[in-house]
Coordinates of C-alpha atoms in Angstrom, one line a residue:
X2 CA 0.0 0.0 0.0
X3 CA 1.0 3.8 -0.7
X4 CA 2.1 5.4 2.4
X5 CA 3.2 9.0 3.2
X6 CA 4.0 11.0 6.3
X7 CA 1.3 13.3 8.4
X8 CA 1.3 14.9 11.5
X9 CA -2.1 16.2 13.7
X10 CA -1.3 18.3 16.0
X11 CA 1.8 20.5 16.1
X12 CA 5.1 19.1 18.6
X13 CA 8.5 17.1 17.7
X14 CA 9.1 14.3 15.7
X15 CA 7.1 12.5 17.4
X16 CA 4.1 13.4 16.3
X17 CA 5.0 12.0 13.0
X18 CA 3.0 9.2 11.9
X19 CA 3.6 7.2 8.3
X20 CA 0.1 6.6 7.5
X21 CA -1.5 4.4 4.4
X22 CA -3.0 6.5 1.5
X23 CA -5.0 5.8 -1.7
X24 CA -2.6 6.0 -4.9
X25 CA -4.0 9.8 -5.9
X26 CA -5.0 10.2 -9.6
X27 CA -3.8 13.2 -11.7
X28 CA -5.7 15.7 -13.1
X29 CA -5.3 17.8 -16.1
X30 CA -1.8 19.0 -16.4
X31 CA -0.1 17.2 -13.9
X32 CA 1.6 13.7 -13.2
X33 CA 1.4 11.2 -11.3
X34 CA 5.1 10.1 -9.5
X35 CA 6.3 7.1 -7.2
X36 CA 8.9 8.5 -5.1
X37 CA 12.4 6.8 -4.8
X38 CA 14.1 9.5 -2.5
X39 CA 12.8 12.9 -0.8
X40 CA 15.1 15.6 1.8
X41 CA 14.3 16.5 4.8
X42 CA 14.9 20.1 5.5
X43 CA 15.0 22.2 8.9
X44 CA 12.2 24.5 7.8
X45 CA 10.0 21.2 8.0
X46 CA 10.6 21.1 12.0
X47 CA 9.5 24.6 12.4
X48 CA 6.4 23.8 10.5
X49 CA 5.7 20.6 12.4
X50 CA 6.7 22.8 15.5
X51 CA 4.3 25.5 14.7
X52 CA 6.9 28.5 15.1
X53 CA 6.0 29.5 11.3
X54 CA 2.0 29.0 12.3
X55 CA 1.4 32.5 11.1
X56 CA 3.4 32.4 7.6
X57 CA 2.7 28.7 6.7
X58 CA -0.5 27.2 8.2
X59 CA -1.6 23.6 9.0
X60 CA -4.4 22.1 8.1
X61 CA -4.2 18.7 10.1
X62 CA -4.0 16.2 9.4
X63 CA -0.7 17.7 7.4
X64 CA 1.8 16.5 5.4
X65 CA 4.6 17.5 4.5
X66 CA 8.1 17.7 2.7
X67 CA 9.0 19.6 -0.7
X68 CA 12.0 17.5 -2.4
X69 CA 12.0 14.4 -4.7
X70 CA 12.8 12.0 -6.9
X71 CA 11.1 9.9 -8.4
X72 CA 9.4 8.0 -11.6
X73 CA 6.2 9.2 -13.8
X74 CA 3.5 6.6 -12.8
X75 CA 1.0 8.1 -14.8
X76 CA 0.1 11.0 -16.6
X77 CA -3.1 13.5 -16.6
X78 CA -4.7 15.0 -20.3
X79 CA -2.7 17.3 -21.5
X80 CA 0.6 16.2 -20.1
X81 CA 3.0 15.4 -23.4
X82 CA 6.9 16.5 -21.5
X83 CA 6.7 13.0 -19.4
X84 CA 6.1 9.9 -20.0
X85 CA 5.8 6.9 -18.0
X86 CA 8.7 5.6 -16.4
X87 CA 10.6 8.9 -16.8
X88 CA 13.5 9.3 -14.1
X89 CA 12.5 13.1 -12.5
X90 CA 13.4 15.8 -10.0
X91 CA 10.5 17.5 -8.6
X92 CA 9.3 19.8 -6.0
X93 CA 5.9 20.1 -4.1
X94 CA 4.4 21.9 -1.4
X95 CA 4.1 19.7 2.1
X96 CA 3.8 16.8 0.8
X97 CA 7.2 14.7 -1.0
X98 CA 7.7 12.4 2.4
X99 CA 5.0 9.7 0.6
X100 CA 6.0 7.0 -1.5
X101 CA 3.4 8.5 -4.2
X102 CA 2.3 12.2 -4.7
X103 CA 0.6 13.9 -7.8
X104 CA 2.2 17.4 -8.6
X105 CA 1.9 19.7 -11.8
X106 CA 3.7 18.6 -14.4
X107 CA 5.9 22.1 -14.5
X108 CA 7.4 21.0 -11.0
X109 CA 9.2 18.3 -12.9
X110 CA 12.8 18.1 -14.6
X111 CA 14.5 15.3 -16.1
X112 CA 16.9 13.5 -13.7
X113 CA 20.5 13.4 -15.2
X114 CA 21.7 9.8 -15.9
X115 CA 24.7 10.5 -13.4
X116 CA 23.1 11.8 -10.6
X117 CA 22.5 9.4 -7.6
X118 CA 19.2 8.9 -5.9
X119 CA 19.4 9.7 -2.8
X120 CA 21.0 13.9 -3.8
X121 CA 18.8 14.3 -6.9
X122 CA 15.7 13.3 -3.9
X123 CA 17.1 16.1 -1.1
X124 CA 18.2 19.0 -4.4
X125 CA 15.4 21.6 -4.9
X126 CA 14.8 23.0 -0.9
X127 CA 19.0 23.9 -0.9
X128 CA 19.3 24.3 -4.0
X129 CA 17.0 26.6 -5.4
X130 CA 18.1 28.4 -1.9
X131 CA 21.7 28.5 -2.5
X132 CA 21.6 29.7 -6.2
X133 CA 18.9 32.7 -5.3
X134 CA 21.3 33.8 -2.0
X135 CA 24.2 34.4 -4.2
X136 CA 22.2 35.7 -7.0
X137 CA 20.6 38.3 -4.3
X138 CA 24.1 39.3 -3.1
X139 CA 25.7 39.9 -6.8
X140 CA 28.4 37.7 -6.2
X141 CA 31.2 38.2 -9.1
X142 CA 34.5 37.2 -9.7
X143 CA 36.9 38.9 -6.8
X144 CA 34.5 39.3 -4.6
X145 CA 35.1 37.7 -1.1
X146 CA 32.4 36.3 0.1
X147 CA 31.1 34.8 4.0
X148 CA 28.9 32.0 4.5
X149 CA 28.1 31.1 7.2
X150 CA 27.0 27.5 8.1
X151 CA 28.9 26.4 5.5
X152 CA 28.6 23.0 6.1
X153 CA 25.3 23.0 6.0
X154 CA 22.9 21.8 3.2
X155 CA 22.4 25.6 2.0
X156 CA 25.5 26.4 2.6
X157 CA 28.1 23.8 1.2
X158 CA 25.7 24.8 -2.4
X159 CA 26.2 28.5 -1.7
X160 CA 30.1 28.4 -1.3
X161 CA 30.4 26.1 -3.7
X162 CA 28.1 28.4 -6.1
X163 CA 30.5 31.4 -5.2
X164 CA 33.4 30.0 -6.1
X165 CA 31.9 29.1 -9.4
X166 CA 31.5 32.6 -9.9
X167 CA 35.3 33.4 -9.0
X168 CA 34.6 34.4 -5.6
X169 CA 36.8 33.8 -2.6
X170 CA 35.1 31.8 -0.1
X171 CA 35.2 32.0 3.9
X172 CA 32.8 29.3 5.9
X173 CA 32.1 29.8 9.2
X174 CA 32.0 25.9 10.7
X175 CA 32.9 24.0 13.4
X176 CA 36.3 23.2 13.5
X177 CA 35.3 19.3 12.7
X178 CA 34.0 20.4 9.7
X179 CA 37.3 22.6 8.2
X180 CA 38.4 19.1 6.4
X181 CA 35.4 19.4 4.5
X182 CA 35.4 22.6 3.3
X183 CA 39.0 23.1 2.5
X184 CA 38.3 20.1 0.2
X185 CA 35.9 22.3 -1.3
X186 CA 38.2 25.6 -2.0
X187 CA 36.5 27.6 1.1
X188 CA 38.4 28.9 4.0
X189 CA 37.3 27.4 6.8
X190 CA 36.8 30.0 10.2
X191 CA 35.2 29.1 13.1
X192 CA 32.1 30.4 14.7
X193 CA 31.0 31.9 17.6
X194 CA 32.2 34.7 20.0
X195 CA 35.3 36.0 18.2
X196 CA 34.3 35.0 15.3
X197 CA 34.7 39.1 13.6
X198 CA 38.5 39.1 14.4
X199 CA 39.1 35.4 13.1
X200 CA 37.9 36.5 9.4
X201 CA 39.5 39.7 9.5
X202 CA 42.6 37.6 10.0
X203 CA 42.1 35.3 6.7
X204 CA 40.7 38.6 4.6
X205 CA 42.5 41.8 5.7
X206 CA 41.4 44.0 2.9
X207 CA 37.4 43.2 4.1
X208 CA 34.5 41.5 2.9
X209 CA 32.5 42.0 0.0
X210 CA 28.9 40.1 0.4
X211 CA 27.9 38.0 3.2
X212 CA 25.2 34.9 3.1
X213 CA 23.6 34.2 6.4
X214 CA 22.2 30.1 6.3
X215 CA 22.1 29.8 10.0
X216 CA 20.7 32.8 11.8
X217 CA 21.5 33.7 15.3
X218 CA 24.1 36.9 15.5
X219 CA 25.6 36.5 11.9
X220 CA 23.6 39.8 10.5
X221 CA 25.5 41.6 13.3
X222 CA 28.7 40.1 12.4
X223 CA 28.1 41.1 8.9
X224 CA 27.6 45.0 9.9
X225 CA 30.5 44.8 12.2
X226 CA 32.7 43.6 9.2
X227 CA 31.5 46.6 7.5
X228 CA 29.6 44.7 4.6
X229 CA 27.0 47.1 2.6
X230 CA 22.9 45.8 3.9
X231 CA 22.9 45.5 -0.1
X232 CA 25.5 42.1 -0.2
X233 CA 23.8 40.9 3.0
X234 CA 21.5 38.1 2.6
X235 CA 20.0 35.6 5.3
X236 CA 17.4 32.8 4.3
X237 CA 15.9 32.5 7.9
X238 CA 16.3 35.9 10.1
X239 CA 13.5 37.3 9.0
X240 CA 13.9 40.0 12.5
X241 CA 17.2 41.2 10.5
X242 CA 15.4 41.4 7.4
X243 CA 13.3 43.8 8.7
X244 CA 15.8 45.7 11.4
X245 CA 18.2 46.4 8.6
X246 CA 16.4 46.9 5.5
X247 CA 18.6 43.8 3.8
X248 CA 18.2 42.9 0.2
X249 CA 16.0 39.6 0.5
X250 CA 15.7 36.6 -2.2
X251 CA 13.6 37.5 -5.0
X252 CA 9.8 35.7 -5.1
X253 CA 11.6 33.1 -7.9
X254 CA 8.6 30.4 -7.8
X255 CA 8.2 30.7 -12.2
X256 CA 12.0 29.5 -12.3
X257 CA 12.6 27.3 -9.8
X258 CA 11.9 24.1 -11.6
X259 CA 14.3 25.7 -14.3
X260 CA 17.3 26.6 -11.9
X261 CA 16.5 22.8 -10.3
X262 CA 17.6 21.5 -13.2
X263 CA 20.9 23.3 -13.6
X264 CA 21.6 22.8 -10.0
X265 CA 21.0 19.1 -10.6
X266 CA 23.3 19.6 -13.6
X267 CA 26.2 20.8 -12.0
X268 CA 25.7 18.4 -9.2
X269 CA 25.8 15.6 -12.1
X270 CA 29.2 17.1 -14.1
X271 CA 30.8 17.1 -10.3
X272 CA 31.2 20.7 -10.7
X273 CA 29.0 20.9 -7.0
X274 CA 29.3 18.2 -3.9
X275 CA 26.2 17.7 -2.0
X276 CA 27.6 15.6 0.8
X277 CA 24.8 13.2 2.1
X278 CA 25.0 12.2 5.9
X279 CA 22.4 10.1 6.4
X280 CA 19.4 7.6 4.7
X281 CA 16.6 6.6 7.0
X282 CA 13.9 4.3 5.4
X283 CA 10.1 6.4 5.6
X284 CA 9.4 4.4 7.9
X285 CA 11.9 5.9 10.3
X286 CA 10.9 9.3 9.5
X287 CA 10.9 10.1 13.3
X288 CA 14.6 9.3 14.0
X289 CA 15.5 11.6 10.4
X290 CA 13.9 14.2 12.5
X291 CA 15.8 14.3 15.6
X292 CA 18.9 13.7 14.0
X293 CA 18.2 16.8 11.6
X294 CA 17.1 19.1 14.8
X295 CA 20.4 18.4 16.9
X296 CA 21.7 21.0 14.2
X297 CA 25.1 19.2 13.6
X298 CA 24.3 17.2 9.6
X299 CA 26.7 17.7 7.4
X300 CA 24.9 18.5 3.9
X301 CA 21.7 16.7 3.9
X302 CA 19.5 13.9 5.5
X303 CA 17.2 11.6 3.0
X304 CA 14.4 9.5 3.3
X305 CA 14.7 6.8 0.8
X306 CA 11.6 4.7 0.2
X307 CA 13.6 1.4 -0.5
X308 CA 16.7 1.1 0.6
X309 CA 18.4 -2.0 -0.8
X310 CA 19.6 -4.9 0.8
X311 CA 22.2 -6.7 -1.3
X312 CA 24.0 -10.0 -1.2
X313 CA 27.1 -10.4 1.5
X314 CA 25.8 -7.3 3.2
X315 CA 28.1 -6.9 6.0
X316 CA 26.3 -3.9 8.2
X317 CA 22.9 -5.1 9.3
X318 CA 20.8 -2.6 11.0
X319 CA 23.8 0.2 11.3
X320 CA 23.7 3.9 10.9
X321 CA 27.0 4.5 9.1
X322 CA 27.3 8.0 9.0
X323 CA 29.5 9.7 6.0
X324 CA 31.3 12.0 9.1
X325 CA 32.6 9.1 10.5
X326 CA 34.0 7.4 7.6
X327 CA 36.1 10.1 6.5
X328 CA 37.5 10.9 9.6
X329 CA 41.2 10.9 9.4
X330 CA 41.5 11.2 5.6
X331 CA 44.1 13.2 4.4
X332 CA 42.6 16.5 1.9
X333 CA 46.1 16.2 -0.2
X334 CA 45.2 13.3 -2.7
X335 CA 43.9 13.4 -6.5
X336 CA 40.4 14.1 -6.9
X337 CA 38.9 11.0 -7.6
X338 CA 35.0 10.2 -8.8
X339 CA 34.1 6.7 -7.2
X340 CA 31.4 7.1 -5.0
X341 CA 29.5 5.3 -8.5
X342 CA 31.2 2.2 -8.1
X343 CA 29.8 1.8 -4.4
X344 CA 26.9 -0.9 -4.0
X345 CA 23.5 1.1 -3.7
X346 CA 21.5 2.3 -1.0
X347 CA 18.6 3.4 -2.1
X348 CA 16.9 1.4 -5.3
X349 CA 13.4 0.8 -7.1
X350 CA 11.9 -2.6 -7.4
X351 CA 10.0 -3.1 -11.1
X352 CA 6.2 -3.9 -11.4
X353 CA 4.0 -3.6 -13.8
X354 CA 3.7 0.2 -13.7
X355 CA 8.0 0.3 -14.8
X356 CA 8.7 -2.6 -17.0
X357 CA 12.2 -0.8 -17.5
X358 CA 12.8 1.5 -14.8
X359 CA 16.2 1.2 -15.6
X360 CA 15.8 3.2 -18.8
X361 CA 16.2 6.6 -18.2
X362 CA 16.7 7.2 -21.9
X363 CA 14.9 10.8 -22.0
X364 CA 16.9 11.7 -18.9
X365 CA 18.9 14.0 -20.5
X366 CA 18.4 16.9 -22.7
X367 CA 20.0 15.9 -26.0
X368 CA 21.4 19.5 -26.4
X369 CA 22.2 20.3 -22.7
X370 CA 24.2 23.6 -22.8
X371 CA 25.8 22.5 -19.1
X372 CA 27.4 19.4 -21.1
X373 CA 29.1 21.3 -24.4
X374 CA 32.6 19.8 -24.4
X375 CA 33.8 23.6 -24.8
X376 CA 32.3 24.3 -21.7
X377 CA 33.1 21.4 -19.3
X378 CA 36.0 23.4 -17.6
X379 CA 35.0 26.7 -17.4
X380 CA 34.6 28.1 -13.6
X381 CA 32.9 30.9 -14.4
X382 CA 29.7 29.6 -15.0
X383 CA 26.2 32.2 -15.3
X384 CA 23.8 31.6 -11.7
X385 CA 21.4 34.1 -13.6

């Protein structure tokens, strides 16, 4: 049976509940999808919670989630960009944490060949995110730029979408996480008290923009290191916004489904890293929760709706975190792209709805202007 995620009254994960549903039908433009992978993202918690009760409110019993992945099930009248058994990237509002979900089909973009389930399932939320924050601040070659929580599933995109640009990137992180981001090009800098005099130290001649993913006293630190309210940008202090006038993200709903798909793109070509922490079947929704509120993932969490069991498993019934297994490991080494060759974690079984849900021969656009052989090495590339 179809099952999907709802809560019914507001309070932790606990009040989570994975509950059966009827297999929805679509209706004139949009498409029916059974989901393979979906993110979880903190803005879900303060939903659940109720702290965003008077932007965003519930109607219990709720749903919710807004990333996927996924293949077409079925299509409504009208609907000729899909077809059945199409591999797809999608986004939805409160409601991707189900193993089915009808959306319209112009949330949907073809999932690249090369990009694994479980990121193409957690993309759009961080994202779309990322690429408006550095949009909103201008950022351009030179420029030096702070994020902060740059470790973070915003963040890691943003700094990574900075240096794209030609920016020089400093992350604010805890000092576990400098590895990381020095394998990334960023500077790493840790936060908290101090924090103004520790990037004046790795940037004497100042800052240009600043990208706030976290909240708490990082508009202030902007001011203090002189930064115009016009390259200041936070995605969740909405206090700040207000207190100092800063330039916010632009309302980009028409284009998200477009910038999804270069995201997911760049992701593909290995020209971004969207580190994944952890996979937790649906039906452990509840432990995805509290390990995304202690505030300490590493790029993103992912629910993936059937996680594969393969012959000679050796870890039974073990969270192996990707922190832990990269402890120790030197950042001076080749670059090298293997995480494909790894056995799989998340996977689709066929039925009769995908005879071939390994074909994912309209997964690609045949004239993809992110793949042009001239343009595979530029660092330049156009967020706009």
């Amino acid at each position: 049976m179809p099952h999907a995620v709802k809560f019914s009254r507001y309070g932790g994960p606990e009040v989570l509940e994975v509950v059966e549903i009827a297999i929805p039908r679509p209706a004139d433009g949009e498409v029916l999808v059974e989901v393979v992978a979906a993110g979880i993202n903190p803005a879900e918690s303060a939903i659940r919670e109720g702290r965003l009760s008077e932007r965003w409110v519930s109607r219990f019993p709720q749903g919710q989630g807004s990333d996927f992945a996924g293949f077409v099930s079925a299509l409504g009248r009208g609907v000729t960009s899909f077809e059945v058994n199409d591999a797809v990237i999608g986004h939805t509002s409160r409601g991707s944490h189900a193993s089915h979900l009808v959306v319209p089909a112009t949330n949907l973009t073809p999932k690249p060949r090369r990009l694994p389930w479980e990121v193409a399932g957690s993309l759009f939320v961080v994202g779309t995110t990322a690429w408006a924050a550095v949009n909103a601040v201008g950022v351009k070659a030179g420029d030096v730029v702070v994020v902060s929580a740059a470790a973070g599933g915003v963040g890691c995109i943003a700094a990574q979408l900075a240096r794209l640009r030609g920016a020089t990137v400093i992350g604010t992180a805890s000092p576990e996480n400098f590895d990381f981001l020095r394998q990334l090009g960023v500077i790493p800098v840790a936060h908290g008290p101090g924090v103004v005099e520790r990037i004046r130290a790795v940037t004497p001649h100042g800052v240009d923009a600043y990208l706030d993913t976290h909240g708490g006293d990082n508009i202030h630190t902007a001011v203090e290191l002189g930064v115009s309210r016009y390259r200041i940008n936070t995605i969740i202090d909405w206090e700040a916004i207000d207190e100092y006038g800063l330039n916010t993200m632009a309302d980009a709903d028409s284009e998200a489904t477009e910038v999804l798909a270069k995201v997911a793109h760049l992701v593909a070509q290995h020209k971004l890293v969207v580190p994944v922490s952890d996979i937790f079947p649906l039906e452990r929704v509840r432990e995805a929760f509290v390990e995304l509120d202690r505030g300490h993932t590493r790029g993103k969490i992912v629910l993936g709706m059937q996680p594969v069991n393969y012959r000679h498993q050796r870890v039974q019934a073990v969270d192996v975190k990707e922190a832990a297994v990269t402890v120790g490991v030197s950042t001076e080494h080749p670059h090298m792209d293997v995480y494909e060759n790894l056995p799989p974690v998340i996977g689709h079984l066929p039925h009769q709805a995908h005879p071939h849900p390994s074909d994912t021969r309209r997964s690609e656009p045949a004239d993809d202007p992110l793949d042009r052989p001239q343009d595979r090495d530029r660092v330049g590339l156009p967020l706009g």
